Structures are given as structure tokens and as C-alpha cells.
mmCIF file of C-alpha atoms and ligand atoms in Angstrom:
data_model
loop_
_atom_site.group_PDB
_atom_site.id
_atom_site.type_symbol
_atom_site.label_atom_id
_atom_site.label_comp_id
_atom_site.label_asym_id
_atom_site.label_seq_id
_atom_site.Cartn_x
_atom_site.Cartn_y
_atom_site.Cartn_z
ATOM 1 C CA MET A 1 0.000 0.000 0.000
ATOM 2 C CA SER A 2 1.268 3.479 -0.790
ATOM 3 C CA GLY A 3 0.086 6.484 1.226
ATOM 4 C CA LYS A 4 -0.546 8.749 -1.786
ATOM 5 C CA LYS A 5 -4.013 8.842 -3.354
ATOM 6 C CA VAL A 6 -4.086 7.884 -7.022
ATOM 7 C CA GLN A 7 -4.728 10.929 -9.231
ATOM 8 C CA THR A 8 -4.679 9.582 -12.795
ATOM 9 C CA ILE A 9 -5.362 6.049 -13.947
ATOM 10 C CA GLY A 10 -4.220 4.812 -17.343
ATOM 11 C CA VAL A 11 -6.063 2.019 -19.096
ATOM 12 C CA LEU A 12 -4.792 -0.066 -22.004
ATOM 13 C CA THR A 13 -5.679 -3.229 -23.912
ATOM 14 C CA SER A 14 -2.804 -5.504 -24.904
ATOM 15 C CA GLY A 15 -2.107 -8.796 -26.683
ATOM 16 C CA GLY A 16 -4.985 -10.581 -28.433
ATOM 17 C CA ASP A 17 -8.275 -8.700 -28.479
ATOM 18 C CA ALA A 18 -11.344 -10.138 -26.802
ATOM 19 C CA PRO A 19 -15.020 -9.133 -26.897
ATOM 20 C CA GLY A 20 -15.730 -7.293 -23.654
ATOM 21 C CA MET A 21 -12.532 -5.224 -23.609
ATOM 22 C CA ASN A 22 -14.595 -2.118 -24.378
ATOM 23 C CA ALA A 23 -16.919 -2.881 -21.485
ATOM 24 C CA ALA A 24 -13.844 -3.041 -19.225
ATOM 25 C CA ILE A 25 -12.481 0.278 -20.567
ATOM 26 C CA ARG A 26 -15.863 1.911 -19.966
ATOM 27 C CA SER A 27 -16.149 0.553 -16.450
ATOM 28 C CA VAL A 28 -12.615 1.601 -15.456
ATOM 29 C CA THR A 29 -13.210 5.071 -16.908
ATOM 30 C CA ARG A 30 -16.559 5.717 -15.312
ATOM 31 C CA THR A 31 -15.673 4.266 -11.910
ATOM 32 C CA ALA A 32 -12.518 6.377 -11.750
ATOM 33 C CA LEU A 33 -14.115 9.608 -12.975
ATOM 34 C CA ASN A 34 -16.957 9.108 -10.545
ATOM 35 C CA ARG A 35 -14.396 9.087 -7.744
ATOM 36 C CA GLY A 36 -12.566 12.167 -8.905
ATOM 37 C CA ILE A 37 -9.694 10.261 -10.552
ATOM 38 C CA ARG A 38 -8.628 11.310 -14.060
ATOM 39 C CA VAL A 39 -8.371 8.648 -16.783
ATOM 40 C CA LYS A 40 -6.044 8.362 -19.758
ATOM 41 C CA GLY A 41 -6.694 5.798 -22.490
ATOM 42 C CA VAL A 42 -3.365 4.419 -23.753
ATOM 43 C CA TYR A 43 -3.400 3.317 -27.399
ATOM 44 C CA LYS A 44 -2.089 -0.003 -28.757
ATOM 45 C CA GLY A 45 -1.148 -1.629 -25.472
ATOM 46 C CA PHE A 46 2.342 -1.036 -24.129
ATOM 47 C CA GLN A 47 3.293 0.501 -27.501
ATOM 48 C CA GLY A 48 1.261 3.529 -26.443
ATOM 49 C CA LEU A 49 3.481 3.877 -23.380
ATOM 50 C CA MET A 50 6.575 3.770 -25.624
ATOM 51 C CA ASP A 51 5.155 6.473 -27.916
ATOM 52 C CA SER A 52 3.220 8.437 -25.265
ATOM 53 C CA SER A 53 0.157 7.799 -27.407
ATOM 54 C CA MET A 54 -2.695 8.443 -25.015
ATOM 55 C CA GLN A 55 -5.779 10.559 -24.564
ATOM 56 C CA ASP A 56 -7.886 11.793 -21.664
ATOM 57 C CA LEU A 57 -11.105 9.809 -21.383
ATOM 58 C CA SER A 58 -14.358 11.394 -20.270
ATOM 59 C CA ILE A 59 -17.697 9.936 -19.204
ATOM 60 C CA ARG A 60 -18.987 10.539 -22.753
ATOM 61 C CA SER A 61 -15.895 9.336 -24.633
ATOM 62 C CA VAL A 62 -16.733 5.803 -23.514
ATOM 63 C CA SER A 63 -20.403 6.054 -24.543
ATOM 64 C CA ASN A 64 -21.731 3.556 -27.074
ATOM 65 C CA ILE A 65 -18.812 1.140 -26.858
ATOM 66 C CA LEU A 66 -20.269 -1.339 -24.361
ATOM 67 C CA HIS A 67 -21.814 -3.498 -27.054
ATOM 68 C CA GLU A 68 -18.894 -3.376 -29.500
ATOM 69 C CA GLY A 69 -16.396 -6.188 -29.964
ATOM 70 C CA GLY A 70 -12.683 -5.472 -30.391
ATOM 71 C CA THR A 71 -11.130 -2.585 -28.502
ATOM 72 C CA THR A 72 -11.532 1.131 -29.133
ATOM 73 C CA LEU A 73 -8.065 1.686 -27.609
ATOM 74 C CA PHE A 74 -6.606 -0.728 -30.184
ATOM 75 C CA THR A 75 -4.202 -3.451 -29.153
ATOM 76 C CA ALA A 76 -0.719 -4.496 -30.173
ATOM 77 C CA ARG A 77 2.231 -6.611 -29.286
ATOM 78 C CA CYS A 78 5.162 -4.477 -28.220
ATOM 79 C CA PRO A 79 8.548 -6.268 -28.241
ATOM 80 C CA GLU A 80 10.339 -3.105 -27.039
ATOM 81 C CA PHE A 81 8.486 -3.263 -23.744
ATOM 82 C CA ILE A 82 9.868 -6.737 -22.930
ATOM 83 C CA SER A 83 13.335 -5.281 -22.215
ATOM 84 C CA ASP A 84 14.241 -3.507 -18.991
ATOM 85 C CA ALA A 85 14.963 -0.363 -20.996
ATOM 86 C CA GLY A 86 11.446 -0.568 -22.475
ATOM 87 C CA VAL A 87 9.808 -0.892 -19.063
ATOM 88 C CA GLU A 88 11.936 2.009 -17.767
ATOM 89 C CA LYS A 89 10.790 4.129 -20.730
ATOM 90 C CA GLY A 90 7.178 3.110 -20.057
ATOM 91 C CA MET A 91 7.546 4.124 -16.411
ATOM 92 C CA GLN A 92 9.079 7.503 -17.341
ATOM 93 C CA ASN A 93 6.321 8.187 -19.875
ATOM 94 C CA CYS A 94 3.657 7.265 -17.301
ATOM 95 C CA LYS A 95 5.231 9.708 -14.863
ATOM 96 C CA ALA A 96 5.426 12.434 -17.525
ATOM 97 C CA ALA A 97 1.700 11.931 -18.241
ATOM 98 C CA GLY A 98 0.873 11.925 -14.530
ATOM 99 C CA ILE A 99 -0.279 8.280 -14.645
ATOM 100 C CA ASP A 100 0.124 6.831 -11.163
ATOM 101 C CA GLY A 101 -1.946 3.679 -11.629
ATOM 102 C CA LEU A 102 -2.554 1.514 -14.697
ATOM 103 C CA VAL A 103 -5.180 -1.061 -15.641
ATOM 104 C CA VAL A 104 -3.891 -3.610 -18.149
ATOM 105 C CA CYS A 105 -6.537 -5.641 -20.000
ATOM 106 C CA GLY A 106 -4.920 -8.668 -21.639
ATOM 107 C CA GLY A 107 -3.461 -12.099 -21.096
ATOM 108 C CA ASP A 108 -0.441 -13.649 -19.386
ATOM 109 C CA GLY A 109 2.131 -11.788 -21.509
ATOM 110 C CA SER A 110 0.510 -8.441 -20.749
ATOM 111 C CA PHE A 111 0.430 -9.319 -17.050
ATOM 112 C CA ARG A 112 4.193 -9.911 -17.079
ATOM 113 C CA GLY A 113 4.550 -6.413 -18.446
ATOM 114 C CA ALA A 114 2.167 -5.122 -15.754
ATOM 115 C CA ARG A 115 4.291 -6.752 -13.087
ATOM 116 C CA ASP A 116 7.511 -5.257 -14.456
ATOM 117 C CA LEU A 117 5.948 -1.813 -14.497
ATOM 118 C CA SER A 118 4.563 -2.268 -10.970
ATOM 119 C CA LEU A 119 8.082 -3.095 -9.764
ATOM 120 C CA LYS A 120 9.279 0.179 -11.337
ATOM 121 C CA GLY A 121 6.783 2.109 -9.240
ATOM 122 C CA ILE A 122 3.632 2.336 -11.377
ATOM 123 C CA PRO A 123 0.984 0.217 -9.607
ATOM 124 C CA CYS A 124 -0.731 -1.974 -12.212
ATOM 125 C CA ILE A 125 -3.835 -4.146 -12.112
ATOM 126 C CA GLY A 126 -4.372 -6.919 -14.688
ATOM 127 C CA ILE A 127 -7.835 -7.761 -16.009
ATOM 128 C CA PRO A 128 -8.006 -11.171 -17.742
ATOM 129 C CA CYS A 129 -9.232 -10.667 -21.303
ATOM 130 C CA THR A 130 -8.738 -13.615 -23.642
ATOM 131 C CA ILE A 131 -11.166 -15.715 -25.599
ATOM 132 C CA ASP A 132 -9.158 -18.889 -24.851
ATOM 133 C CA ASN A 133 -9.975 -18.869 -21.103
ATOM 134 C CA ASP A 134 -6.328 -19.704 -20.531
ATOM 135 C CA ILE A 135 -5.518 -17.589 -17.474
ATOM 136 C CA SER A 136 -4.716 -20.035 -14.684
ATOM 137 C CA SER A 137 -5.800 -17.825 -11.805
ATOM 138 C CA SER A 138 -9.290 -17.169 -13.165
ATOM 139 C CA GLU A 139 -12.151 -19.571 -13.786
ATOM 140 C CA TYR A 140 -13.430 -17.265 -16.522
ATOM 141 C CA THR A 141 -11.823 -14.660 -18.716
ATOM 142 C CA ILE A 142 -13.534 -11.809 -20.525
ATOM 143 C CA GLY A 143 -14.305 -12.849 -24.104
ATOM 144 C CA PHE A 144 -14.547 -16.590 -23.547
ATOM 145 C CA ASP A 145 -18.327 -16.723 -23.328
ATOM 146 C CA THR A 146 -18.762 -14.691 -26.524
ATOM 147 C CA ALA A 147 -16.212 -16.772 -28.430
ATOM 148 C CA LEU A 148 -17.875 -19.972 -27.243
ATOM 149 C CA ARG A 149 -21.233 -18.706 -28.430
ATOM 150 C CA THR A 150 -19.776 -17.841 -31.834
ATOM 151 C CA ALA A 151 -18.148 -21.262 -32.114
ATOM 152 C CA MET A 152 -21.425 -22.906 -31.097
ATOM 153 C CA ASP A 153 -23.432 -20.934 -33.679
ATOM 154 C CA CYS A 154 -20.959 -21.872 -36.426
ATOM 155 C CA ILE A 155 -20.871 -25.548 -35.446
ATOM 156 C CA ASP A 156 -24.689 -25.694 -35.291
ATOM 157 C CA ARG A 157 -24.724 -24.500 -38.898
ATOM 158 C CA LEU A 158 -22.147 -27.078 -39.885
ATOM 159 C CA ARG A 159 -24.249 -29.729 -38.200
ATOM 160 C CA ASP A 160 -27.249 -28.830 -40.392
ATOM 161 C CA THR A 161 -25.323 -29.447 -43.564
ATOM 162 C CA SER A 162 -23.388 -32.469 -42.210
ATOM 163 C CA GLN A 163 -26.623 -34.091 -41.162
ATOM 164 C CA SER A 164 -28.232 -33.469 -44.552
ATOM 165 C CA HIS A 165 -25.339 -35.119 -46.388
ATOM 166 C CA ASP A 166 -24.313 -37.806 -43.850
ATOM 167 C CA ARG A 167 -20.934 -36.129 -43.547
ATOM 168 C CA CYS A 168 -18.299 -35.703 -40.894
ATOM 169 C CA SER A 169 -17.350 -32.119 -40.023
ATOM 170 C CA VAL A 170 -13.920 -31.579 -38.519
ATOM 171 C CA VAL A 171 -13.929 -28.142 -36.874
ATOM 172 C CA GLU A 172 -10.828 -26.386 -35.592
ATOM 173 C CA VAL A 173 -11.566 -23.902 -32.823
ATOM 174 C CA MET A 174 -9.204 -21.518 -31.017
ATOM 175 C CA GLY A 175 -7.152 -22.568 -27.990
ATOM 176 C CA ARG A 176 -3.374 -22.852 -28.301
ATOM 177 C CA HIS A 177 -2.716 -24.155 -24.817
ATOM 178 C CA CYS A 178 -6.203 -24.501 -23.464
ATOM 179 C CA GLY A 179 -9.009 -26.668 -24.808
ATOM 180 C CA ASP A 180 -11.838 -24.866 -23.007
ATOM 181 C CA ILE A 181 -13.553 -23.525 -26.148
ATOM 182 C CA ALA A 182 -13.279 -27.008 -27.700
ATOM 183 C CA ILE A 183 -14.642 -28.887 -24.684
ATOM 184 C CA HIS A 184 -17.482 -26.470 -23.976
ATOM 185 C CA ALA A 185 -18.423 -26.273 -27.665
ATOM 186 C CA GLY A 186 -18.167 -30.064 -27.853
ATOM 187 C CA ILE A 187 -20.793 -30.478 -25.161
ATOM 188 C CA ALA A 188 -22.964 -27.631 -26.434
ATOM 189 C CA CYS A 189 -22.911 -28.960 -30.011
ATOM 190 C CA GLY A 190 -22.929 -32.722 -29.422
ATOM 191 C CA ALA A 191 -19.499 -33.430 -30.901
ATOM 192 C CA LEU A 192 -18.480 -37.069 -31.178
ATOM 193 C CA THR A 193 -14.905 -36.343 -30.110
ATOM 194 C CA VAL A 194 -13.023 -33.323 -28.853
ATOM 195 C CA LEU A 195 -9.230 -33.180 -29.151
ATOM 196 C CA VAL A 196 -7.541 -30.720 -26.774
ATOM 197 C CA PRO A 197 -3.883 -29.852 -26.174
ATOM 198 C CA GLU A 198 -4.005 -30.893 -22.508
ATOM 199 C CA LEU A 199 -4.986 -34.533 -23.089
ATOM 200 C CA LYS A 200 -3.429 -37.381 -25.006
ATOM 201 C CA PHE A 201 -5.610 -38.988 -27.635
ATOM 202 C CA ASP A 202 -5.555 -41.915 -30.001
ATOM 203 C CA LEU A 203 -7.004 -41.309 -33.467
ATOM 204 C CA GLU A 204 -7.991 -44.938 -33.926
ATOM 205 C CA ARG A 205 -9.716 -45.280 -30.550
ATOM 206 C CA ASP A 206 -11.128 -41.785 -30.156
ATOM 207 C CA ILE A 207 -12.310 -41.182 -33.691
ATOM 208 C CA ILE A 208 -12.310 -44.127 -36.100
ATOM 209 C CA LYS A 209 -13.628 -46.850 -33.756
ATOM 210 C CA LYS A 210 -16.069 -44.433 -32.170
ATOM 211 C CA MET A 211 -17.453 -43.421 -35.566
ATOM 212 C CA ASN A 212 -17.766 -47.032 -36.680
ATOM 213 C CA ASN A 213 -19.610 -47.960 -33.451
ATOM 214 C CA THR A 214 -21.907 -44.975 -33.782
ATOM 215 C CA MET A 215 -22.740 -45.895 -37.371
ATOM 216 C CA THR A 216 -23.981 -49.282 -36.165
ATOM 217 C CA ASN A 217 -26.474 -47.305 -33.997
ATOM 218 C CA GLY A 218 -27.799 -45.580 -37.082
ATOM 219 C CA LYS A 219 -26.011 -42.235 -36.901
ATOM 220 C CA HIS A 220 -24.187 -41.144 -40.040
ATOM 221 C CA HIS A 221 -23.146 -37.547 -39.445
ATOM 222 C CA PHE A 222 -20.434 -36.432 -37.064
ATOM 223 C CA ILE A 223 -18.847 -33.375 -35.533
ATOM 224 C CA ILE A 224 -15.204 -33.659 -34.468
ATOM 225 C CA ILE A 225 -13.752 -30.624 -32.694
ATOM 226 C CA VAL A 226 -10.014 -29.978 -32.635
ATOM 227 C CA ALA A 227 -8.464 -27.212 -30.551
ATOM 228 C CA GLU A 228 -5.913 -25.168 -32.481
ATOM 229 C CA GLY A 229 -3.229 -26.100 -29.940
ATOM 230 C CA VAL A 230 -3.407 -29.780 -30.841
ATOM 231 C CA THR A 231 -1.854 -29.100 -34.221
ATOM 232 C CA HIS A 232 0.266 -26.312 -32.824
ATOM 233 C CA LEU A 233 1.872 -28.323 -30.027
ATOM 234 C CA ASP A 234 2.297 -31.678 -31.718
ATOM 235 C CA SER A 235 4.251 -31.298 -34.932
ATOM 236 C CA ASN A 236 3.448 -34.903 -35.880
ATOM 237 C CA PHE A 237 -0.225 -34.212 -35.780
ATOM 238 C CA MET A 238 -2.083 -33.508 -38.995
ATOM 239 C CA ASN A 239 -4.056 -30.292 -39.424
ATOM 240 C CA ALA A 240 -7.860 -30.230 -39.581
ATOM 241 C CA HIS A 241 -7.872 -30.732 -43.371
ATOM 242 C CA GLU A 242 -5.497 -33.706 -43.193
ATOM 243 C CA LEU A 243 -7.512 -35.150 -40.327
ATOM 244 C CA ALA A 244 -10.711 -34.905 -42.395
ATOM 245 C CA ALA A 245 -8.983 -36.711 -45.299
ATOM 246 C CA TYR A 246 -7.711 -39.407 -42.913
ATOM 247 C CA ILE A 247 -11.192 -39.938 -41.422
ATOM 248 C CA GLU A 248 -12.729 -40.210 -44.900
ATOM 249 C CA LYS A 249 -10.112 -42.778 -45.935
ATOM 250 C CA GLU A 250 -10.520 -44.879 -42.762
ATOM 251 C CA THR A 251 -14.320 -44.776 -42.406
ATOM 252 C CA GLY A 252 -15.635 -44.057 -45.881
ATOM 253 C CA VAL A 253 -17.642 -41.117 -44.463
ATOM 254 C CA GLU A 254 -17.289 -37.997 -46.575
ATOM 255 C CA SER A 255 -15.455 -35.502 -44.357
ATOM 256 C CA ARG A 256 -14.848 -31.748 -44.525
ATOM 257 C CA ALA A 257 -12.713 -29.473 -42.416
ATOM 258 C CA THR A 258 -13.564 -25.954 -41.259
ATOM 259 C CA VAL A 259 -11.140 -23.701 -39.414
ATOM 260 C CA LEU A 260 -13.174 -21.098 -37.513
ATOM 261 C CA GLY A 261 -10.146 -18.864 -36.864
ATOM 262 C CA HIS A 262 -10.502 -15.185 -36.015
ATOM 263 C CA ILE A 263 -14.273 -15.221 -36.454
ATOM 264 C CA GLN A 264 -14.236 -16.368 -32.830
ATOM 265 C CA ARG A 265 -12.487 -13.164 -31.741
ATOM 266 C CA GLY A 266 -15.089 -10.721 -32.992
ATOM 267 C CA GLY A 267 -18.695 -9.834 -32.409
ATOM 268 C CA THR A 268 -20.801 -8.131 -29.816
ATOM 269 C CA PRO A 269 -19.908 -9.319 -26.306
ATOM 270 C CA SER A 270 -22.363 -11.593 -24.503
ATOM 271 C CA PRO A 271 -24.166 -10.415 -21.354
ATOM 272 C CA ARG A 272 -21.835 -12.530 -19.253
ATOM 273 C CA ASP A 273 -18.709 -10.927 -20.761
ATOM 274 C CA ARG A 274 -20.120 -7.404 -20.420
ATOM 275 C CA ILE A 275 -21.069 -7.972 -16.797
ATOM 276 C CA LEU A 276 -17.750 -9.620 -15.911
ATOM 277 C CA ALA A 277 -15.856 -6.760 -17.600
ATOM 278 C CA ALA A 278 -17.916 -4.130 -15.780
ATOM 279 C CA HIS A 279 -17.366 -5.860 -12.453
ATOM 280 C CA MET A 280 -13.623 -6.370 -12.960
ATOM 281 C CA GLY A 281 -13.111 -2.812 -14.215
ATOM 282 C CA HIS A 282 -14.864 -1.440 -11.144
ATOM 283 C CA TYR A 283 -12.884 -3.764 -8.847
ATOM 284 C CA SER A 284 -9.570 -2.692 -10.444
ATOM 285 C CA VAL A 285 -10.183 0.982 -9.785
ATOM 286 C CA GLU A 286 -11.118 0.205 -6.183
ATOM 287 C CA LEU A 287 -7.777 -1.586 -5.729
ATOM 288 C CA LEU A 288 -5.806 1.330 -7.185
ATOM 289 C CA GLU A 289 -7.823 3.778 -5.100
ATOM 290 C CA LYS A 290 -6.761 1.849 -1.988
ATOM 291 C CA GLY A 291 -3.127 2.182 -3.089
ATOM 292 C CA ILE A 292 -2.882 -1.480 -4.083
ATOM 293 C CA GLY A 293 -1.007 -2.498 -7.251
ATOM 294 C CA ASN A 294 0.751 -5.482 -8.805
ATOM 295 C CA ARG A 295 -2.486 -7.521 -8.652
ATOM 296 C CA LEU A 296 -4.453 -9.680 -11.063
ATOM 297 C CA VAL A 297 -8.220 -9.645 -10.919
ATOM 298 C CA ALA A 298 -9.774 -13.101 -11.232
ATOM 299 C CA VAL A 299 -12.904 -15.195 -10.752
ATOM 300 C CA GLN A 300 -12.642 -17.930 -8.126
ATOM 301 C CA ASP A 301 -15.687 -19.940 -7.004
ATOM 302 C CA GLY A 302 -17.798 -17.448 -8.921
ATOM 303 C CA LYS A 303 -16.497 -14.439 -6.952
ATOM 304 C CA ILE A 304 -14.227 -11.594 -8.066
ATOM 305 C CA VAL A 305 -10.915 -11.795 -6.200
ATOM 306 C CA ASP A 306 -7.334 -10.630 -6.736
ATOM 307 C CA PHE A 307 -3.872 -12.176 -6.585
ATOM 308 C CA ASP A 308 -0.311 -10.954 -6.604
ATOM 309 C CA ILE A 309 0.579 -10.973 -10.326
ATOM 310 C CA LEU A 310 3.458 -13.432 -9.986
ATOM 311 C CA GLU A 311 1.394 -15.742 -7.776
ATOM 312 C CA GLY A 312 -1.450 -15.631 -10.317
ATOM 313 C CA LEU A 313 0.907 -16.336 -13.215
ATOM 314 C CA SER A 314 2.455 -19.306 -11.429
ATOM 315 C CA MET A 315 -0.884 -21.046 -10.854
ATOM 316 C CA LYS A 316 -1.557 -24.126 -12.969
ATOM 317 C CA LYS A 317 -4.703 -24.468 -15.021
ATOM 318 C CA THR A 318 -6.050 -27.968 -15.297
ATOM 319 C CA VAL A 319 -8.557 -29.268 -17.753
ATOM 320 C CA ASP A 320 -12.051 -29.765 -16.315
ATOM 321 C CA SER A 321 -12.052 -33.569 -16.227
ATOM 322 C CA ASP A 322 -15.746 -33.685 -15.255
ATOM 323 C CA LEU A 323 -16.679 -31.845 -18.435
ATOM 324 C CA VAL A 324 -14.428 -34.097 -20.525
ATOM 325 C CA ARG A 325 -16.135 -37.141 -19.024
ATOM 326 C CA VAL A 326 -19.591 -35.705 -19.735
ATOM 327 C CA CYS A 327 -18.548 -34.895 -23.296
ATOM 328 C CA ASN A 328 -17.208 -38.392 -23.958
ATOM 329 C CA GLU A 329 -20.039 -40.324 -22.309
ATOM 330 C CA ILE A 330 -22.902 -38.630 -24.084
ATOM 331 C CA SER A 331 -21.296 -38.395 -27.511
ATOM 332 C CA ILE A 332 -22.271 -41.829 -28.748
HETATM 333 P P1 ADP B 1 -1.216 -11.742 -24.105
HETATM 334 O O1 ADP B 1 -1.235 -10.611 -23.124
HETATM 335 O O2 ADP B 1 -2.517 -11.877 -24.839
HETATM 336 O O3 ADP B 1 -0.700 -13.021 -23.474
HETATM 337 P P2 ADP B 1 1.378 -11.369 -25.464
HETATM 338 O O4 ADP B 1 2.017 -12.550 -24.839
HETATM 339 O O5 ADP B 1 1.595 -11.133 -26.919
HETATM 340 O O6 ADP B 1 -0.215 -11.338 -25.293
HETATM 341 O O7 ADP B 1 1.882 -10.078 -24.648
HETATM 342 C C1 ADP B 1 1.403 -8.792 -24.968
HETATM 343 C C2 ADP B 1 2.479 -7.780 -24.690
HETATM 344 O O8 ADP B 1 2.832 -7.810 -23.312
HETATM 345 C C3 ADP B 1 3.797 -8.013 -25.412
HETATM 346 O O9 ADP B 1 3.791 -7.542 -26.726
HETATM 347 C C4 ADP B 1 4.749 -7.201 -24.564
HETATM 348 O O10 ADP B 1 4.637 -5.832 -24.845
HETATM 349 C C5 ADP B 1 4.214 -7.468 -23.166
HETATM 350 N N1 ADP B 1 4.944 -8.600 -22.576
HETATM 351 C C6 ADP B 1 4.847 -9.903 -22.868
HETATM 352 N N2 ADP B 1 5.708 -10.655 -22.154
HETATM 353 C C7 ADP B 1 6.393 -9.783 -21.367
HETATM 354 C C8 ADP B 1 7.432 -9.929 -20.400
HETATM 355 N N3 ADP B 1 7.935 -11.128 -20.090
HETATM 356 N N4 ADP B 1 7.883 -8.816 -19.796
HETATM 357 C C9 ADP B 1 7.389 -7.593 -20.102
HETATM 358 N N5 ADP B 1 6.393 -7.408 -21.010
HETATM 359 C C10 ADP B 1 5.902 -8.466 -21.637
#
């Protein structure tokens, strides 16, 4: 805790964008202004600290952004900031702009930057914004619910056409290190098999035999969901298109691959993401107002809590084995 009351809070969005970032910016801005604290929006993540690219935010400058996907402050990856000299420059530019507290909306990489800046004397608070839901300290991250809904809508459409043609649809969803979108979409969309980076799988057992068994029950269309990280992490693994060709060769079922890609990043944020962003933005300002920095905001047991950034980053995220079991047992 520092004794001095925070005067000006900076807010930035960094790393991959996520629907709900605007709701977080709005909440930080309005909570702070309401308490007599000035707010500066920093453009393009930490790059804006390098270039002193920032602007005062007012109650009205964050009007009409709540429902918009993406981020009105723009986002970027800033390699310069990863060096000590970059963090020092960021700290000096914060001081020059009068910023004595900073809210960083992003993922793990951005939180490392927030920690470095906190250690240089600018108290930072991290808000978890990533569609992958891959922040270990938080049960939910802003953007995940919207991305899941988008994936579900797309897969439902694929199901319609797969069912009409007795086809197999192999769908690649986002998730480099975390299969949460894949598992949740798998249950929501009735996928036969979900392949995630956290769990080992066997193509013969988990796909080919399962499809053949299911065909004996009279089902002839299939959804297979593959998290992006499965192909990313295992260089021996085939991509979604090669997997579809393999399935067709082994089962005789006509198979098509669809990579959903960045479609999952965009779109109007869901109620859950807007509410979570509003709550976390408000909570972040309250921490800074109390003189507390170097914290990550998170959801634990459904409640908003905070952790020391390093402690939060060192937590391990495990795959929800209950959900995997549900997914596997009912997908027959
Ligand atoms: P995300 O926040 O979504 O995980 P990145 O890993 O790309 O995205 O990180 C976003 C930005 O955070 C980087 O471009 C860089 O400016 C900053 N950053 C990442 N890692 C570090 C680090 N170890 N130290 C300081 N800053 C970092």
C-alpha cells in the first residue's frame, strides 16, 4: 500500500483482443471519474506507453462502446516493452503523463509487463481478457463466453449441412494451450470427439472406432472438434484438413474441415462478458484507489478476487475432467 491517493489512472488493452474489452475500458473510466480520478486511455497496449500515445477519457468518450467487440483503444504486441529499458521508458512516460496507476486488459504476456511496471513504481492491475480462457488464476476470462457462443453458432450450422449429407465435419476452434472452447463447444454442439492440447488422444480409438460404433447405432453424421493447440503443439499431428482426409479414408464417411479462426475473436460481447468486464473494471479501480497495485483480478468460485501478479501467473490451469467425461459419455 502506498500512502498517496491515485490521481490519474491509465487504461490499455494488450495482446490478443477479446469481446468485452470495451466494457472493461468503460467501467474503469466511469468508476474512476466518478471518484474524482482522471483517466487516460493508452493506445495499442504497451506501444502507447513507448510512444506516449494516449488521450484523456471522459464519461462521454466511452459512450456507445459497451456493445462493441474489439477494442476502441486498439491493441498491439510491443517487443520493445519486454526489455528492462522498455519498461523504464514506459515508467518515465507514465510519470510524464501523470499516470500513477494503470489497468492492463490482456493475457499472461501483458500481465508480465504489468508486473515489471509495478516493480518500477507504477501500480498496475491486470484484467483477464482472452477468448481462450487460458488464465490459470481465473475460472473465466472476458471474451470466452462470446467466443464460445460464436463457435457454437458456427458448429450448429455445420451440423445442419453435415446431417443433410451424412458427412463428418472436422472443426478447428481456437485454444493454443487450453481446450476450453473445444470442450465447452463439444458439449454444447454434441461433438463425437473433442481433441484438446491438454490430453493425449488416439485417433484410432477416439475417432475411427467411435465413428464405426456410432454408425452401427444408425447415426451417419459427425462433428469432431479440434483445438488449435493440438496441431500447434504436436508437430506430428495432422491439421484439420489432413484429419478430415484421414477420417474419410478410414471410415468411408465424406469428411470436410472448417477452421473457424478469427471469427471467434469478434462480435458483440455476450451479457456474461459485459457484466464480468464491468465488475472487474470497477474492482480494479477500487484496488488502485486503496493504493494497491501489482495484482491480477480473477474469478474464483464465482467471486471476483485478486492475486499478486506473480502468484497468479504461477498457478496451474487444469482441464475440467468432469466436463471431458460428460462430453465423452454422451457423444455416442
Ligand atoms: P497476451 O497478453 O494476450 O498473453 P502477449 O504474450 O503477446 O499477449 O503479450 C502482450 C504484450 O505484453 C507483449 O507484446 C509485450 O509488450 C508485453 N509482454 C509480454 N511478455 C512480457 C514480459 N515477459 N515482460 C514484459 N512485457 C511483456
